[in-house]
mmCIF file of C-alpha atoms in Angstrom:
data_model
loop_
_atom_site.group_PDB
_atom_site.id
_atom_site.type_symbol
_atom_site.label_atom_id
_atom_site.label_comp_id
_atom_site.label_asym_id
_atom_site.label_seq_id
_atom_site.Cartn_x
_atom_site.Cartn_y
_atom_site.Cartn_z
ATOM 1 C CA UNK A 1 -1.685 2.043 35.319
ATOM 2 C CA UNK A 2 -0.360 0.829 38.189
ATOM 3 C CA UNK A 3 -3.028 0.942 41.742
ATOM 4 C CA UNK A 4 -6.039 1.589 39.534
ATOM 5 C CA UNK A 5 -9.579 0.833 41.520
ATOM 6 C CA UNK A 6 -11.823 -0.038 38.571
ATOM 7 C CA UNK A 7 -11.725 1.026 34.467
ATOM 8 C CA UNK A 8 -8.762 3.449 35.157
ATOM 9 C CA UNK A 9 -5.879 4.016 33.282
ATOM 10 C CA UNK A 10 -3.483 6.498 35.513
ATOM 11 C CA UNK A 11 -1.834 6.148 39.130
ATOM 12 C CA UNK A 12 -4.386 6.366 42.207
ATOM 13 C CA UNK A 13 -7.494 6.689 40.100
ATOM 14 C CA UNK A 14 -10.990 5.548 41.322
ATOM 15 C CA UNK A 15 -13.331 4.300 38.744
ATOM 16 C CA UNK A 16 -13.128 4.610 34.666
ATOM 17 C CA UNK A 17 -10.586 7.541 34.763
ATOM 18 C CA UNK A 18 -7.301 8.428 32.812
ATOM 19 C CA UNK A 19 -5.837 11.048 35.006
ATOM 20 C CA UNK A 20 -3.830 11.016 38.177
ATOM 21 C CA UNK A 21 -6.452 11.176 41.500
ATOM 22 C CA UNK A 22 -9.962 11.595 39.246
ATOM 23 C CA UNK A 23 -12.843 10.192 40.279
ATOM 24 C CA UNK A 24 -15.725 9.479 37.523
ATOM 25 C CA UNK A 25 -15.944 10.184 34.481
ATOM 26 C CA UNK A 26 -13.437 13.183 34.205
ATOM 27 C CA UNK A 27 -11.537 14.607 31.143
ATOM 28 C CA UNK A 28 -8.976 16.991 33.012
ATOM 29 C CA UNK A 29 -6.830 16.764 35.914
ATOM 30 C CA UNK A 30 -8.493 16.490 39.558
ATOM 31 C CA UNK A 31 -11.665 16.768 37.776
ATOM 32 C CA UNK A 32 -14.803 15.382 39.035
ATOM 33 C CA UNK A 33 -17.556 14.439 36.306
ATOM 34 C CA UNK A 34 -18.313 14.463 32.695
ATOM 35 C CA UNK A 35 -15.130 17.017 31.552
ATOM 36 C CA UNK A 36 -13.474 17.128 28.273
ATOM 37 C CA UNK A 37 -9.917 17.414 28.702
ATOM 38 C CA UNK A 38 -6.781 14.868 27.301
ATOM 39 C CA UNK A 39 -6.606 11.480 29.446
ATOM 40 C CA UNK A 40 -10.490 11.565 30.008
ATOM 41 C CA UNK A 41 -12.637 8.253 30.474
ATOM 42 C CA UNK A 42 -15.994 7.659 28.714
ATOM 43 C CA UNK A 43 -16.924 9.519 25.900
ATOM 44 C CA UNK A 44 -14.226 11.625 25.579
ATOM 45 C CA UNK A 45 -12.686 13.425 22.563
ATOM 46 C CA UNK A 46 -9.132 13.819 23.030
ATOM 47 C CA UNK A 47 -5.343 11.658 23.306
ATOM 48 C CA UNK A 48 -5.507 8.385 25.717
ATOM 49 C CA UNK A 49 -9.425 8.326 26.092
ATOM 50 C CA UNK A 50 -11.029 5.243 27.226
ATOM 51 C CA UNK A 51 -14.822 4.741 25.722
ATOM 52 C CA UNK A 52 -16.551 6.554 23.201
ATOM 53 C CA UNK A 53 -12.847 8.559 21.875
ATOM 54 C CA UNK A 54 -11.952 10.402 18.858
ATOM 55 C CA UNK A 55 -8.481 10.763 19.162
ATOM 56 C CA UNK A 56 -5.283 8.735 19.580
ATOM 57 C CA UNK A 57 -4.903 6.176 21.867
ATOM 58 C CA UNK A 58 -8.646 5.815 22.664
ATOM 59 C CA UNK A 59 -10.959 2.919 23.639
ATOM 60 C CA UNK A 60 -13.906 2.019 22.552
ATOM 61 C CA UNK A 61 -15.318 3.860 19.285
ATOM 62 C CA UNK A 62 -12.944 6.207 18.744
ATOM 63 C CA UNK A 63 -11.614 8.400 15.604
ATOM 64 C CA UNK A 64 -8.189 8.652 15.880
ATOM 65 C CA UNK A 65 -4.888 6.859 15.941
ATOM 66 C CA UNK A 66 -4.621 3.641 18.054
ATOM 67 C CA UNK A 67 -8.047 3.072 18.808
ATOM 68 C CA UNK A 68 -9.415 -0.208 19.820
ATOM 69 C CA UNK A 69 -12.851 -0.898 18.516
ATOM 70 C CA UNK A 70 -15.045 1.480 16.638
ATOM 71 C CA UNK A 71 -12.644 3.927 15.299
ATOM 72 C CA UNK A 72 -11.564 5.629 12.291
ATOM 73 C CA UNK A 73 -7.429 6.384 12.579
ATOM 74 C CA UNK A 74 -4.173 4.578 12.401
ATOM 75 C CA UNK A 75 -3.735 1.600 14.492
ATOM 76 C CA UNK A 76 -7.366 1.461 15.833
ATOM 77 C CA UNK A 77 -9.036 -2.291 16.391
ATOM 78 C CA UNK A 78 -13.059 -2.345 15.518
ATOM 79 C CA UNK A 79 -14.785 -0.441 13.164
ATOM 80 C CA UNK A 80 -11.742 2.007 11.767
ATOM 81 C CA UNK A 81 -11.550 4.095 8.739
ATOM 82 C CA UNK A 82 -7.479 4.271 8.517
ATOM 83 C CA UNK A 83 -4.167 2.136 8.322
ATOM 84 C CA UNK A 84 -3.690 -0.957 10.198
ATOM 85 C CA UNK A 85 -7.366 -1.319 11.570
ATOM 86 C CA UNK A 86 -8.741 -4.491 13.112
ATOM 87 C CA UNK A 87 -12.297 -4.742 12.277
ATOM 88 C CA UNK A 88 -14.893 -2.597 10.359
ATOM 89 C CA UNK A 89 -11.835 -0.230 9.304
ATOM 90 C CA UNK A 90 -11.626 1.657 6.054
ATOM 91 C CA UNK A 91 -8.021 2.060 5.270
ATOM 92 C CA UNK A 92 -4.552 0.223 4.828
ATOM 93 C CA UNK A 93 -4.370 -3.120 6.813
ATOM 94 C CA UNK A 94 -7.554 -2.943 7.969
ATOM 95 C CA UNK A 95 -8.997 -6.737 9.051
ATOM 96 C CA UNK A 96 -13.060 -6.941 8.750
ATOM 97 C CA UNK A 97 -14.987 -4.644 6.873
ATOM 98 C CA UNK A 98 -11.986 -2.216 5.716
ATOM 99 C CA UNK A 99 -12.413 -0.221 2.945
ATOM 100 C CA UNK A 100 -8.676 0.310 1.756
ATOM 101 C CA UNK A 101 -5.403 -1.696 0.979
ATOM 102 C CA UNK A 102 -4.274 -4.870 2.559
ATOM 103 C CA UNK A 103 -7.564 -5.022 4.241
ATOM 104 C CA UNK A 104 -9.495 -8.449 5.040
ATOM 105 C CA UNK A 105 -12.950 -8.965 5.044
ATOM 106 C CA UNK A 106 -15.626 -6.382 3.565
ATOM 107 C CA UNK A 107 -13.179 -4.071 2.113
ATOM 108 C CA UNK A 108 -12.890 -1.185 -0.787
ATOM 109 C CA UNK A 109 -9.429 -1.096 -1.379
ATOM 110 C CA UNK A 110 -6.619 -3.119 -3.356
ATOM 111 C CA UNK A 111 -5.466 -6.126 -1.304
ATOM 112 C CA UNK A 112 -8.548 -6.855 -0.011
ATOM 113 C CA UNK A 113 -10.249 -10.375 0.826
ATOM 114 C CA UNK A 114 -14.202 -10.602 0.796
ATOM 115 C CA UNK A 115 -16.349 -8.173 -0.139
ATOM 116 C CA UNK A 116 -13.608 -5.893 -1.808
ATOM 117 C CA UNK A 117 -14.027 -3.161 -4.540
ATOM 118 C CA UNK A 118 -10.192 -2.313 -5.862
ATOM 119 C CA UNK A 119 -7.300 -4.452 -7.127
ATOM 120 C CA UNK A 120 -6.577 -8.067 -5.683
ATOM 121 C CA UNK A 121 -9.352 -8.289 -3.755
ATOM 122 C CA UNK A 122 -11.326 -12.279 -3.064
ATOM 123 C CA UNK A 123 -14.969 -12.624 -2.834
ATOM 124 C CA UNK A 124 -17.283 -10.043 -4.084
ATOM 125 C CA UNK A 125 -14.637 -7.380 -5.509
ATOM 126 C CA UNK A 126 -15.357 -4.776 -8.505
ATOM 127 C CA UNK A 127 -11.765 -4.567 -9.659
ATOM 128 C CA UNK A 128 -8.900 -6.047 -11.288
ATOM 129 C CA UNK A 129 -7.762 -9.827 -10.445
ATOM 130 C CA UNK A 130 -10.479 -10.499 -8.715
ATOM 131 C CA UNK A 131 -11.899 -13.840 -7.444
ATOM 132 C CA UNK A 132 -15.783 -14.438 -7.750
ATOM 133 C CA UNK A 133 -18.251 -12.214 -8.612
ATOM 134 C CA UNK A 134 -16.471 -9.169 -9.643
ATOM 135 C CA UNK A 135 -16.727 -6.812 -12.726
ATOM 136 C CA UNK A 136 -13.587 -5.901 -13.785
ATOM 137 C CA UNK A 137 -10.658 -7.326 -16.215
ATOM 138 C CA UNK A 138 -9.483 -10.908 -15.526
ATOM 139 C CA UNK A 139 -12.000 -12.319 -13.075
ATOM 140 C CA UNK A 140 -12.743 -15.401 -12.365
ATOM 141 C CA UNK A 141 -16.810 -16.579 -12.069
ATOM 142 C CA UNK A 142 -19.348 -14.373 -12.895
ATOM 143 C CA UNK A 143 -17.568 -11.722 -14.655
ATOM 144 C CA UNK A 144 -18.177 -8.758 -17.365
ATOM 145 C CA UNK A 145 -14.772 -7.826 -18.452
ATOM 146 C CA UNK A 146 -12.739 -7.541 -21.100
ATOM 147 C CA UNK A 147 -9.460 -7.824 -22.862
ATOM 148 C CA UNK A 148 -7.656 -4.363 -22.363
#
């Protein structure tokens, strides 16, 4: 936020914090250290976390909703495991390694492009209309399927 000194994220913070006047690596308000409360910095596990997160809004390999980098919600960006990832995600809209619908890259899931195991996935896919090696009904390349 506005007059942050370092990785902060809130008003008149010193250092990687998230709260109002924290100093270190806090989780809770005025706190001092390694805490575990919402608006933490570091490995926290809770809403607005900066760092290793598990919850929404986080930063950094987090677990929850609108996570950038390594997490596993809703509008996270890196490794995710839910809708509208960016990354190594595993559900809808995922980009990378995504393991659901609409995902790019390495995915599981129909809409898929690379490495893909449902419907309408390109590259490597296991499902129906794919493209390249895939083992399903009405591929193209190396294919084993069959007229249903």
């Amino acid at each position: 936020m506005e007059e942050y000194s370092g990785q902060s994220r809130i008003e008149g913070y010193s250092g990687q914090n998230r709260i109002e006047g924290y100093s270190g690596q806090n989780r809770i308000e005025g706190y001092s250290g390694q805490n575990r409360i919402e608006e933490y910095s570091g490995q926290n596990r809770m809403e607005e976390y900066l760092g290793q997160n598990r919850i929404e809004g986080y930063s950094g390999q987090n677990r929850m909703e609108e996570y950038s980098e390594q997490s596993r919600i809703e509008g996270y960006s890196g490794q995710n495991r839910m809708e509208e990832y960016s990354g190594q995600s595993r559900i809808e809209g995922y980009s990378r390694q995504n393991r659901m619908e609409g995902y790019s890259g390495q995915s599981r899931i129909e809409g898929y492009s690379g490495q893909n195991r449902m419907e309408g996935y390109s590259g490597q896919n296991r499902m129906e209309g794919y493209s390249g090696q895939n083992r399903m009904v009405g591929y193209s390349d190396r294919t084993e399927w069959r007229d249903i």
